[in-house]
Amino acid sequence: MAARLVASFTRQHSPAVRIRADLELPSGTLIFEDPPVHPIHRRVLSKLFTPRHVAALEPKIRDFCVRALDPLVGSGGFDFVADLGAQVPMRAIGLLLGIPESEQEGVRDLVDAALRTESGGTMTQEQVLVDSDAFGEYVDWHARNPSDDIISQLIRAEFVDETGTTRSLTRDEVVTYVTVLAGAGNETTGRLIGWAGKTLADHPDQRRELVEDHSLIPNTIEELLRFEPPGPFMCRYVTSDVEVLDATIPEGSVMMAILAAANRDERRYRDAERFDIHRPDIQHLGFGGGIHYCLGNALARLEGTVVLEEVLNRFPTWQVDTEAARLAPTSSVRGWESLPVTTP
Ligand code: HEM
């Protein structure tokens, strides 16, 4: 479809409120960019998401889960969001970027605050643009203390820009990339973890199967992303008239693609409204599609898998405290802000 990407959800992943706010965004905010600039910027970042980089994070993510969950054994309950969803993605991105553990919560809170909207409200430029100075400090520190984390690699990266010049990234561009990753990977993955807690509590028979057979967990993550996608929709401006089915969508229109609806399309999935960890051939749209397909998909999948394994190792059953559970008031990333559960 001939549609220029303007906004999706979160600061990078943001919906119609961001389109309505009509914002200027810094170069490097790749989810808002079009070719020819977008593939150049994406190539720079995608080198940092190689299978080797992502796999190297697994033991550290697992170690963090173990440290977070062990003290909760015997405590009678925990919160899937406060204890896991709000913690694990932040640690994973912190590890990837080289943000020290002591600073990670501050960074997450900054990003989350920028995503909060009053129901029906429109975002302001100030609200959308997370204060990237917070990341500037890390970038400057890494410029002085290079290692093999993403920030150091971005500082070293050389690429051919849209003018054909081989160059490295400016400091501001590095800050933008870092801000993009921190925004894109935190809340989305946190919501996936919340949905895992809720959906498996609603399907105790399938949860029991997972306790007995962890090899079912990766497909369960795919089914969760189909059934309860954390980013349920995305938006585009249409850059030239385009035919879709029998209609012409005129240039300049704003379109919203409801990924969550496509994920439950009965023409694609048998019993689409049923959660089924054994469902074959899941090709959900939870990570989008096309040139902006989620760059962090392997990391998100890894985090979801490790969290579920470690939760099920300790807590084969749990019950959601539905009185206390609360959905998050974010503009676009749908899921639980608080999901307290009781454990036997
Ligand atoms: C369950 C967790 C996640 C979900 C559901 C998710 C979903 C998505 C979706 C739907 C898009 C496409 C948006 C569009 O086309 O408008 C996207 C793009 C993106 N995601 Fe994710 N994401 C997740 C986790 C992550 C993580 C962990 C990272 C990185 C640390 C990340 C980084 C990105 C980036 C950089 C893009 C933009 C890619 C581009 O424009 O070329 N995401 N994500």
mmCIF file of C-alpha atoms and ligand atoms in Angstrom:
data_model
loop_
_atom_site.group_PDB
_atom_site.id
_atom_site.type_symbol
_atom_site.label_atom_id
_atom_site.label_comp_id
_atom_site.label_asym_id
_atom_site.label_seq_id
_atom_site.Cartn_x
_atom_site.Cartn_y
_atom_site.Cartn_z
ATOM 1 C CA MET A 1 0.000 0.000 0.000
ATOM 2 C CA ALA A 2 1.318 3.456 -0.863
ATOM 3 C CA ALA A 3 1.177 4.826 2.621
ATOM 4 C CA ARG A 4 3.766 6.942 4.342
ATOM 5 C CA LEU A 5 4.309 5.882 7.880
ATOM 6 C CA VAL A 6 3.804 8.667 10.310
ATOM 7 C CA ALA A 7 2.884 7.142 13.559
ATOM 8 C CA SER A 8 2.283 3.917 15.239
ATOM 9 C CA PHE A 9 2.436 3.107 18.909
ATOM 10 C CA THR A 10 4.452 4.487 21.831
ATOM 11 C CA ARG A 11 6.694 7.383 21.191
ATOM 12 C CA GLN A 12 7.725 5.249 18.256
ATOM 13 C CA HIS A 13 4.683 3.064 18.624
ATOM 14 C CA SER A 14 1.952 5.660 18.634
ATOM 15 C CA PRO A 15 -1.563 5.891 17.240
ATOM 16 C CA ALA A 16 -4.018 8.427 16.018
ATOM 17 C CA VAL A 17 -3.414 10.827 18.913
ATOM 18 C CA ARG A 18 0.080 11.298 17.570
ATOM 19 C CA ILE A 19 -1.155 11.771 14.038
ATOM 20 C CA ARG A 20 -3.623 14.357 15.282
ATOM 21 C CA ALA A 21 -0.862 16.110 17.220
ATOM 22 C CA ASP A 22 0.995 16.557 13.882
ATOM 23 C CA LEU A 23 4.480 16.398 15.312
ATOM 24 C CA GLU A 24 7.936 17.055 14.020
ATOM 25 C CA LEU A 25 10.167 14.141 14.982
ATOM 26 C CA PRO A 26 13.942 13.925 14.941
ATOM 27 C CA SER A 27 15.702 12.072 12.155
ATOM 28 C CA GLY A 28 16.296 8.475 13.250
ATOM 29 C CA THR A 29 12.835 7.953 14.771
ATOM 30 C CA LEU A 30 12.587 5.155 12.283
ATOM 31 C CA ILE A 31 9.050 4.044 12.834
ATOM 32 C CA PHE A 32 7.958 7.463 11.559
ATOM 33 C CA GLU A 33 10.225 7.416 8.513
ATOM 34 C CA ASP A 34 9.789 6.463 4.864
ATOM 35 C CA PRO A 35 12.206 5.191 2.240
ATOM 36 C CA PRO A 36 14.825 6.141 1.213
ATOM 37 C CA VAL A 37 15.848 7.276 4.710
ATOM 38 C CA HIS A 38 14.078 4.542 6.678
ATOM 39 C CA PRO A 39 16.002 1.520 5.330
ATOM 40 C CA ILE A 40 19.307 3.321 5.919
ATOM 41 C CA HIS A 41 18.445 4.001 9.545
ATOM 42 C CA ARG A 42 16.926 0.548 10.039
ATOM 43 C CA ARG A 43 20.058 -1.129 8.676
ATOM 44 C CA VAL A 44 22.173 0.673 11.256
ATOM 45 C CA LEU A 45 19.983 -0.548 14.108
ATOM 46 C CA SER A 46 19.297 -4.054 12.801
ATOM 47 C CA LYS A 47 22.998 -4.916 12.944
ATOM 48 C CA LEU A 48 22.635 -4.631 16.690
ATOM 49 C CA PHE A 49 19.745 -7.101 16.868
ATOM 50 C CA THR A 50 21.572 -10.084 15.434
ATOM 51 C CA PRO A 51 20.626 -13.528 16.806
ATOM 52 C CA ARG A 52 24.006 -13.519 18.583
ATOM 53 C CA HIS A 53 23.297 -10.269 20.412
ATOM 54 C CA VAL A 54 19.819 -11.325 21.431
ATOM 55 C CA ALA A 55 20.803 -14.871 22.472
ATOM 56 C CA ALA A 56 23.635 -13.461 24.590
ATOM 57 C CA LEU A 57 21.052 -11.729 26.750
ATOM 58 C CA GLU A 58 19.197 -14.924 27.698
ATOM 59 C CA PRO A 59 21.259 -15.965 30.756
ATOM 60 C CA LYS A 60 21.184 -12.415 32.107
ATOM 61 C CA ILE A 61 17.423 -12.084 31.610
ATOM 62 C CA ARG A 62 16.938 -15.471 33.281
ATOM 63 C CA ASP A 63 19.157 -14.462 36.151
ATOM 64 C CA PHE A 64 17.103 -11.347 36.686
ATOM 65 C CA CYS A 65 13.828 -13.371 36.617
ATOM 66 C CA VAL A 66 15.225 -15.800 39.169
ATOM 67 C CA ARG A 67 16.261 -12.929 41.436
ATOM 68 C CA ALA A 68 12.837 -11.303 41.059
ATOM 69 C CA LEU A 69 10.785 -14.480 41.562
ATOM 70 C CA ASP A 70 12.642 -16.469 44.224
ATOM 71 C CA PRO A 71 11.761 -14.054 47.066
ATOM 72 C CA LEU A 72 8.083 -14.280 46.064
ATOM 73 C CA VAL A 73 7.863 -18.049 46.597
ATOM 74 C CA GLY A 74 5.698 -18.694 49.669
ATOM 75 C CA SER A 75 4.559 -15.052 49.843
ATOM 76 C CA GLY A 76 0.983 -15.840 48.762
ATOM 77 C CA GLY A 77 1.048 -13.750 45.604
ATOM 78 C CA PHE A 78 2.702 -11.204 43.355
ATOM 79 C CA ASP A 79 1.904 -8.731 40.604
ATOM 80 C CA PHE A 80 2.596 -9.842 37.037
ATOM 81 C CA VAL A 81 3.111 -6.223 36.021
ATOM 82 C CA ALA A 82 4.840 -4.556 38.978
ATOM 83 C CA ASP A 83 7.088 -7.546 39.721
ATOM 84 C CA LEU A 84 7.776 -8.735 36.158
ATOM 85 C CA GLY A 85 6.233 -6.721 33.296
ATOM 86 C CA ALA A 86 7.585 -3.408 34.546
ATOM 87 C CA GLN A 87 10.973 -4.904 35.376
ATOM 88 C CA VAL A 88 12.164 -7.503 32.875
ATOM 89 C CA PRO A 89 11.894 -5.463 29.633
ATOM 90 C CA MET A 90 13.602 -2.529 31.299
ATOM 91 C CA ARG A 91 16.489 -4.772 32.408
ATOM 92 C CA ALA A 92 16.731 -6.380 28.975
ATOM 93 C CA ILE A 93 16.935 -3.039 27.188
ATOM 94 C CA GLY A 94 19.268 -1.709 29.845
ATOM 95 C CA LEU A 95 21.564 -4.686 29.239
ATOM 96 C CA LEU A 96 21.369 -4.207 25.509
ATOM 97 C CA LEU A 97 22.059 -0.488 25.685
ATOM 98 C CA GLY A 98 24.522 -0.585 28.538
ATOM 99 C CA ILE A 99 22.413 1.529 30.924
ATOM 100 C CA PRO A 100 23.549 0.739 34.472
ATOM 101 C CA GLU A 101 21.022 -1.215 36.564
ATOM 102 C CA SER A 102 20.784 1.607 39.101
ATOM 103 C CA GLU A 103 19.579 4.029 36.399
ATOM 104 C CA GLN A 104 17.158 1.735 34.580
ATOM 105 C CA GLU A 105 14.010 2.487 36.583
ATOM 106 C CA GLY A 106 14.430 6.214 36.073
ATOM 107 C CA VAL A 107 14.673 5.717 32.327
ATOM 108 C CA ARG A 108 11.598 3.477 32.241
ATOM 109 C CA ASP A 109 9.506 5.964 34.270
ATOM 110 C CA LEU A 110 10.480 8.753 31.918
ATOM 111 C CA VAL A 111 9.330 6.777 28.897
ATOM 112 C CA ASP A 112 6.126 5.545 30.537
ATOM 113 C CA ALA A 113 5.194 9.067 31.638
ATOM 114 C CA ALA A 114 5.431 10.216 28.033
ATOM 115 C CA LEU A 115 2.925 7.557 26.973
ATOM 116 C CA ARG A 116 0.179 8.386 29.399
ATOM 117 C CA THR A 117 -2.926 10.166 28.109
ATOM 118 C CA GLU A 118 -6.211 11.186 29.595
ATOM 119 C CA SER A 119 -9.012 9.227 27.969
ATOM 120 C CA GLY A 120 -9.895 10.914 24.642
ATOM 121 C CA GLY A 121 -7.051 13.435 24.966
ATOM 122 C CA THR A 122 -4.550 14.572 22.355
ATOM 123 C CA MET A 123 -0.850 14.390 23.005
ATOM 124 C CA THR A 124 1.312 17.473 23.077
ATOM 125 C CA GLN A 125 4.703 17.712 21.451
ATOM 126 C CA GLU A 126 6.208 17.939 24.906
ATOM 127 C CA GLN A 127 4.488 14.753 25.980
ATOM 128 C CA VAL A 128 5.462 12.807 22.918
ATOM 129 C CA LEU A 129 9.099 13.712 22.892
ATOM 130 C CA VAL A 130 10.605 11.902 25.816
ATOM 131 C CA ASP A 131 13.310 14.085 27.276
ATOM 132 C CA SER A 132 16.180 12.660 25.319
ATOM 133 C CA ASP A 133 18.724 14.505 27.503
ATOM 134 C CA ALA A 134 18.301 11.604 29.885
ATOM 135 C CA PHE A 135 19.933 9.428 27.240
ATOM 136 C CA GLY A 136 22.433 12.056 26.172
ATOM 137 C CA GLU A 137 24.323 11.491 29.405
ATOM 138 C CA TYR A 138 24.679 7.769 28.663
ATOM 139 C CA VAL A 139 25.779 8.451 25.138
ATOM 140 C CA ASP A 140 28.470 10.859 26.324
ATOM 141 C CA TRP A 141 29.615 8.397 28.977
ATOM 142 C CA HIS A 142 29.865 5.574 26.420
ATOM 143 C CA ALA A 143 31.756 7.809 24.005
ATOM 144 C CA ARG A 144 34.374 8.139 26.744
ATOM 145 C CA ASN A 145 34.158 4.469 27.874
ATOM 146 C CA PRO A 146 33.571 2.310 24.774
ATOM 147 C CA SER A 147 32.600 -1.385 25.180
ATOM 148 C CA ASP A 148 30.526 -3.814 23.073
ATOM 149 C CA ASP A 149 27.029 -2.651 24.078
ATOM 150 C CA ILE A 150 24.648 -1.040 21.602
ATOM 151 C CA ILE A 151 25.395 2.564 22.456
ATOM 152 C CA SER A 152 29.124 2.039 21.929
ATOM 153 C CA GLN A 153 28.441 0.209 18.670
ATOM 154 C CA LEU A 154 26.149 2.984 17.457
ATOM 155 C CA ILE A 155 28.844 5.535 18.204
ATOM 156 C CA ARG A 156 31.322 3.441 16.147
ATOM 157 C CA ALA A 157 28.896 2.551 13.336
ATOM 158 C CA GLU A 158 29.703 3.784 9.835
ATOM 159 C CA PHE A 159 27.056 3.915 7.146
ATOM 160 C CA VAL A 160 26.282 5.471 3.782
ATOM 161 C CA ASP A 161 23.654 8.155 4.311
ATOM 162 C CA GLU A 162 20.935 9.312 1.913
ATOM 163 C CA THR A 163 23.361 11.730 0.235
ATOM 164 C CA GLY A 164 25.794 8.864 -0.501
ATOM 165 C CA THR A 165 28.303 10.042 2.130
ATOM 166 C CA THR A 166 30.003 7.454 4.369
ATOM 167 C CA ARG A 167 29.880 8.770 7.893
ATOM 168 C CA SER A 168 29.223 7.882 11.494
ATOM 169 C CA LEU A 169 26.157 8.975 13.442
ATOM 170 C CA THR A 170 26.021 12.354 15.131
ATOM 171 C CA ARG A 171 25.583 12.430 18.899
ATOM 172 C CA ASP A 172 21.955 13.559 18.441
ATOM 173 C CA GLU A 173 21.252 10.686 16.077
ATOM 174 C CA VAL A 174 22.660 8.184 18.564
ATOM 175 C CA VAL A 175 20.486 9.723 21.289
ATOM 176 C CA THR A 176 17.438 9.396 19.044
ATOM 177 C CA TYR A 177 18.129 5.710 18.324
ATOM 178 C CA VAL A 178 18.549 4.970 21.988
ATOM 179 C CA THR A 179 15.336 6.811 22.820
ATOM 180 C CA VAL A 180 13.523 4.874 20.079
ATOM 181 C CA LEU A 181 14.660 1.518 21.458
ATOM 182 C CA ALA A 182 13.903 2.353 25.071
ATOM 183 C CA GLY A 183 10.428 3.544 24.105
ATOM 184 C CA ALA A 184 9.656 0.680 21.760
ATOM 185 C CA GLY A 185 10.764 -2.201 23.908
ATOM 186 C CA ASN A 186 9.612 -1.413 27.431
ATOM 187 C CA GLU A 187 5.909 -1.035 27.656
ATOM 188 C CA THR A 188 5.011 -3.344 24.763
ATOM 189 C CA THR A 189 6.853 -6.304 26.249
ATOM 190 C CA GLY A 190 5.555 -5.458 29.729
ATOM 191 C CA ARG A 191 2.023 -5.725 28.401
ATOM 192 C CA LEU A 192 2.783 -9.105 26.835
ATOM 193 C CA ILE A 193 3.873 -10.361 30.260
ATOM 194 C CA GLY A 194 0.673 -9.008 31.841
ATOM 195 C CA TRP A 195 -1.462 -10.708 29.207
ATOM 196 C CA ALA A 196 0.368 -13.984 29.838
ATOM 197 C CA GLY A 197 -0.615 -13.804 33.531
ATOM 198 C CA LYS A 198 -4.238 -12.971 32.786
ATOM 199 C CA THR A 199 -4.858 -15.289 29.854
ATOM 200 C CA LEU A 200 -3.252 -18.357 31.419
ATOM 201 C CA ALA A 201 -5.219 -17.786 34.641
ATOM 202 C CA ASP A 202 -8.341 -17.794 32.458
ATOM 203 C CA HIS A 203 -7.252 -21.100 30.856
ATOM 204 C CA PRO A 204 -5.998 -23.282 33.719
ATOM 205 C CA ASP A 205 -6.062 -26.514 31.690
ATOM 206 C CA GLN A 206 -3.666 -25.085 29.140
ATOM 207 C CA ARG A 207 -1.519 -23.630 31.916
ATOM 208 C CA ARG A 208 -1.246 -27.136 33.427
ATOM 209 C CA GLU A 209 0.014 -28.464 30.090
ATOM 210 C CA LEU A 210 2.676 -25.751 30.030
ATOM 211 C CA VAL A 211 3.844 -26.650 33.536
ATOM 212 C CA GLU A 212 4.364 -30.220 32.316
ATOM 213 C CA ASP A 213 5.884 -29.347 28.963
ATOM 214 C CA HIS A 214 7.892 -26.144 28.603
ATOM 215 C CA SER A 215 8.475 -26.848 24.923
ATOM 216 C CA LEU A 216 4.925 -25.536 24.352
ATOM 217 C CA ILE A 217 5.897 -22.077 25.636
ATOM 218 C CA PRO A 218 7.217 -20.498 22.391
ATOM 219 C CA ASN A 219 3.964 -21.297 20.564
ATOM 220 C CA THR A 220 2.062 -19.978 23.589
ATOM 221 C CA ILE A 221 3.859 -16.645 23.211
ATOM 222 C CA GLU A 222 2.777 -16.529 19.551
ATOM 223 C CA GLU A 223 -0.809 -17.330 20.514
ATOM 224 C CA LEU A 224 -0.739 -14.626 23.201
ATOM 225 C CA LEU A 225 0.509 -12.088 20.643
ATOM 226 C CA ARG A 226 -2.329 -13.154 18.332
ATOM 227 C CA PHE A 227 -5.038 -13.281 20.987
ATOM 228 C CA GLU A 228 -4.102 -10.180 23.036
ATOM 229 C CA PRO A 229 -1.636 -8.087 20.998
ATOM 230 C CA PRO A 230 -0.090 -5.327 23.160
ATOM 231 C CA GLY A 231 -0.143 -2.979 20.137
ATOM 232 C CA PRO A 232 -3.658 -3.536 18.820
ATOM 233 C CA PHE A 233 -3.515 -1.021 15.969
ATOM 234 C CA MET A 234 -1.258 1.245 13.950
ATOM 235 C CA CYS A 235 -1.790 4.289 11.773
ATOM 236 C CA ARG A 236 -0.534 5.609 8.455
ATOM 237 C CA TYR A 237 -0.955 8.613 6.203
ATOM 238 C CA VAL A 238 -1.791 7.587 2.657
ATOM 239 C CA THR A 239 0.722 9.226 0.294
ATOM 240 C CA SER A 240 -1.044 8.564 -2.991
ATOM 241 C CA ASP A 241 -4.467 7.301 -4.031
ATOM 242 C CA VAL A 242 -4.647 3.586 -3.419
ATOM 243 C CA GLU A 243 -7.179 0.842 -4.249
ATOM 244 C CA VAL A 244 -8.093 -1.408 -1.365
ATOM 245 C CA LEU A 245 -10.740 -4.036 -2.112
ATOM 246 C CA ASP A 246 -13.289 -2.039 -4.155
ATOM 247 C CA ALA A 247 -12.619 1.377 -2.639
ATOM 248 C CA THR A 248 -10.217 4.173 -3.505
ATOM 249 C CA ILE A 249 -8.522 5.662 -0.484
ATOM 250 C CA PRO A 250 -7.491 9.208 -1.380
ATOM 251 C CA GLU A 251 -4.037 10.647 -0.819
ATOM 252 C CA GLY A 252 -3.754 12.419 2.516
ATOM 253 C CA SER A 253 -6.164 10.114 4.347
ATOM 254 C CA VAL A 254 -5.268 8.809 7.765
ATOM 255 C CA MET A 255 -5.767 5.065 8.091
ATOM 256 C CA MET A 256 -5.827 2.903 11.148
ATOM 257 C CA ALA A 257 -5.078 -0.793 10.728
ATOM 258 C CA ILE A 258 -6.640 -2.786 13.547
ATOM 259 C CA LEU A 259 -4.116 -5.563 13.959
ATOM 260 C CA ALA A 260 -6.052 -7.129 16.821
ATOM 261 C CA ALA A 261 -9.086 -7.621 14.564
ATOM 262 C CA ALA A 262 -6.989 -9.247 11.833
ATOM 263 C CA ASN A 263 -5.524 -11.559 14.478
ATOM 264 C CA ARG A 264 -9.014 -12.856 15.211
ATOM 265 C CA ASP A 265 -10.220 -13.049 11.626
ATOM 266 C CA GLU A 266 -12.255 -16.244 11.230
ATOM 267 C CA ARG A 267 -11.226 -16.438 7.571
ATOM 268 C CA ARG A 268 -7.640 -16.881 8.709
ATOM 269 C CA TYR A 269 -7.969 -18.771 12.006
ATOM 270 C CA ARG A 270 -10.372 -21.538 12.921
ATOM 271 C CA ASP A 271 -12.195 -20.672 16.206
ATOM 272 C CA ALA A 272 -10.324 -17.384 16.192
ATOM 273 C CA GLU A 273 -11.944 -16.236 19.450
ATOM 274 C CA ARG A 274 -10.538 -19.257 21.267
ATOM 275 C CA PHE A 275 -7.144 -19.134 23.013
ATOM 276 C CA ASP A 276 -5.270 -22.280 22.000
ATOM 277 C CA ILE A 277 -1.618 -22.880 22.818
ATOM 278 C CA HIS A 278 -1.560 -25.714 20.255
ATOM 279 C CA ARG A 279 -2.814 -23.563 17.392
ATOM 280 C CA PRO A 280 -0.825 -24.395 14.236
ATOM 281 C CA ASP A 281 0.502 -21.900 11.703
ATOM 282 C CA ILE A 282 0.154 -18.697 13.727
ATOM 283 C CA GLN A 283 1.242 -15.680 11.705
ATOM 284 C CA HIS A 284 -0.163 -12.894 13.842
ATOM 285 C CA LEU A 285 0.224 -9.196 13.141
ATOM 286 C CA GLY A 286 1.261 -8.399 16.712
ATOM 287 C CA PHE A 287 4.658 -7.219 15.487
ATOM 288 C CA GLY A 288 3.209 -5.372 12.489
ATOM 289 C CA GLY A 289 4.311 -6.208 8.959
ATOM 290 C CA GLY A 290 6.261 -4.897 5.982
ATOM 291 C CA ILE A 291 9.226 -2.559 6.211
ATOM 292 C CA HIS A 292 8.486 -1.495 9.789
ATOM 293 C CA TYR A 293 8.149 -5.052 11.134
ATOM 294 C CA CYS A 294 9.186 -4.971 14.783
ATOM 295 C CA LEU A 295 12.934 -4.897 15.074
ATOM 296 C CA GLY A 296 12.789 -6.137 18.663
ATOM 297 C CA ASN A 297 10.609 -9.194 17.939
ATOM 298 C CA ALA A 298 13.284 -11.767 18.833
ATOM 299 C CA LEU A 299 14.085 -9.976 22.078
ATOM 300 C CA ALA A 300 10.401 -9.693 23.021
ATOM 301 C CA ARG A 301 9.866 -13.391 22.248
ATOM 302 C CA LEU A 302 12.904 -14.333 24.309
ATOM 303 C CA GLU A 303 11.757 -12.263 27.282
ATOM 304 C CA GLY A 304 8.233 -13.716 27.137
ATOM 305 C CA THR A 305 9.565 -17.271 26.981
ATOM 306 C CA VAL A 306 12.068 -16.888 29.826
ATOM 307 C CA VAL A 307 9.525 -15.141 32.080
ATOM 308 C CA LEU A 308 6.922 -17.863 31.523
ATOM 309 C CA GLU A 309 9.412 -20.663 32.116
ATOM 310 C CA GLU A 310 10.597 -19.163 35.375
ATOM 311 C CA VAL A 311 7.076 -18.318 36.589
ATOM 312 C CA LEU A 312 5.763 -21.821 35.817
ATOM 313 C CA ASN A 313 8.805 -23.403 37.498
ATOM 314 C CA ARG A 314 7.759 -21.772 40.768
ATOM 315 C CA PHE A 315 4.034 -21.113 40.459
ATOM 316 C CA PRO A 316 2.081 -23.840 38.634
ATOM 317 C CA THR A 317 -1.194 -22.078 39.487
ATOM 318 C CA TRP A 318 -2.348 -18.560 40.299
ATOM 319 C CA GLN A 319 -5.569 -16.629 40.488
ATOM 320 C CA VAL A 320 -6.051 -13.026 39.362
ATOM 321 C CA ASP A 321 -7.321 -10.593 41.979
ATOM 322 C CA THR A 322 -9.900 -9.138 39.598
ATOM 323 C CA GLU A 323 -10.997 -6.432 42.078
ATOM 324 C CA ALA A 324 -7.493 -4.976 42.195
ATOM 325 C CA ALA A 325 -6.396 -5.584 38.565
ATOM 326 C CA ARG A 326 -6.342 -2.400 36.453
ATOM 327 C CA LEU A 327 -5.916 -1.780 32.729
ATOM 328 C CA ALA A 328 -3.325 0.888 31.848
ATOM 329 C CA PRO A 329 -4.604 4.269 30.595
ATOM 330 C CA THR A 330 -2.117 4.456 27.714
ATOM 331 C CA SER A 331 -3.012 5.850 24.333
ATOM 332 C CA SER A 332 -2.149 2.803 22.382
ATOM 333 C CA VAL A 333 -0.338 -0.049 24.069
ATOM 334 C CA ARG A 334 -3.151 -2.111 25.506
ATOM 335 C CA GLY A 335 -2.756 -4.137 28.658
ATOM 336 C CA TRP A 336 -2.618 -4.334 32.411
ATOM 337 C CA GLU A 337 -1.102 -1.661 34.575
ATOM 338 C CA SER A 338 -1.555 -3.873 37.593
ATOM 339 C CA LEU A 339 -2.287 -7.591 37.671
ATOM 340 C CA PRO A 340 -2.051 -8.891 41.229
ATOM 341 C CA VAL A 341 -2.404 -12.643 41.597
ATOM 342 C CA THR A 342 -2.691 -14.966 44.565
ATOM 343 C CA THR A 343 -0.654 -18.157 44.674
ATOM 344 C CA PRO A 344 -1.304 -21.222 46.882
HETATM 345 C C1 HEM B 1 5.698 -7.773 22.804
HETATM 346 C C2 HEM B 1 6.487 -6.741 22.560
HETATM 347 C C3 HEM B 1 6.438 -5.899 21.308
HETATM 348 C C4 HEM B 1 5.400 -5.684 20.456
HETATM 349 C C5 HEM B 1 3.969 -6.206 20.552
HETATM 350 C C6 HEM B 1 5.902 -4.818 19.392
HETATM 351 C C7 HEM B 1 5.151 -4.412 18.307
HETATM 352 C C8 HEM B 1 5.641 -3.663 17.238
HETATM 353 C C9 HEM B 1 4.870 -3.306 16.059
HETATM 354 C C10 HEM B 1 3.403 -3.678 15.785
HETATM 355 C C11 HEM B 1 5.677 -2.567 15.258
HETATM 356 C C12 HEM B 1 5.309 -1.972 13.887
HETATM 357 C C13 HEM B 1 4.605 -0.682 14.058
HETATM 358 C C14 HEM B 1 4.167 -0.041 12.753
HETATM 359 O O1 HEM B 1 4.401 -0.575 11.678
HETATM 360 O O2 HEM B 1 3.555 1.030 12.818
HETATM 361 C C15 HEM B 1 6.964 -2.445 15.927
HETATM 362 C C16 HEM B 1 8.060 -1.766 15.428
HETATM 363 C C17 HEM B 1 9.232 -1.600 16.128
HETATM 364 N N1 HEM B 1 9.593 -2.206 17.305
HETATM 365 FE FE1 HEM B 1 8.441 -3.405 18.440
HETATM 366 N N2 HEM B 1 7.208 -4.520 19.640
HETATM 367 C C18 HEM B 1 7.593 -5.166 20.787
HETATM 368 C C19 HEM B 1 8.859 -5.157 21.375
HETATM 369 C C20 HEM B 1 9.926 -4.457 20.911
HETATM 370 C C21 HEM B 1 11.249 -4.452 21.502
HETATM 371 C C22 HEM B 1 11.664 -5.304 22.725
HETATM 372 C C23 HEM B 1 12.021 -3.588 20.784
HETATM 373 C C24 HEM B 1 13.453 -3.175 20.950
HETATM 374 C C25 HEM B 1 14.132 -3.173 22.035
HETATM 375 C C26 HEM B 1 11.187 -3.067 19.706
HETATM 376 C C27 HEM B 1 11.598 -2.173 18.743
HETATM 377 C C28 HEM B 1 10.865 -1.796 17.642
HETATM 378 C C29 HEM B 1 11.359 -0.867 16.645
HETATM 379 C C30 HEM B 1 12.715 -0.175 16.645
HETATM 380 C C31 HEM B 1 10.334 -0.749 15.691
HETATM 381 C C32 HEM B 1 10.364 0.129 14.433
HETATM 382 C C33 HEM B 1 10.893 -0.633 13.268
HETATM 383 C C34 HEM B 1 10.870 0.200 11.983
HETATM 384 O O3 HEM B 1 10.209 1.232 11.911
HETATM 385 O O4 HEM B 1 11.547 -0.226 11.018
HETATM 386 N N3 HEM B 1 9.939 -3.615 19.815
HETATM 387 N N4 HEM B 1 6.906 -3.138 17.115
#
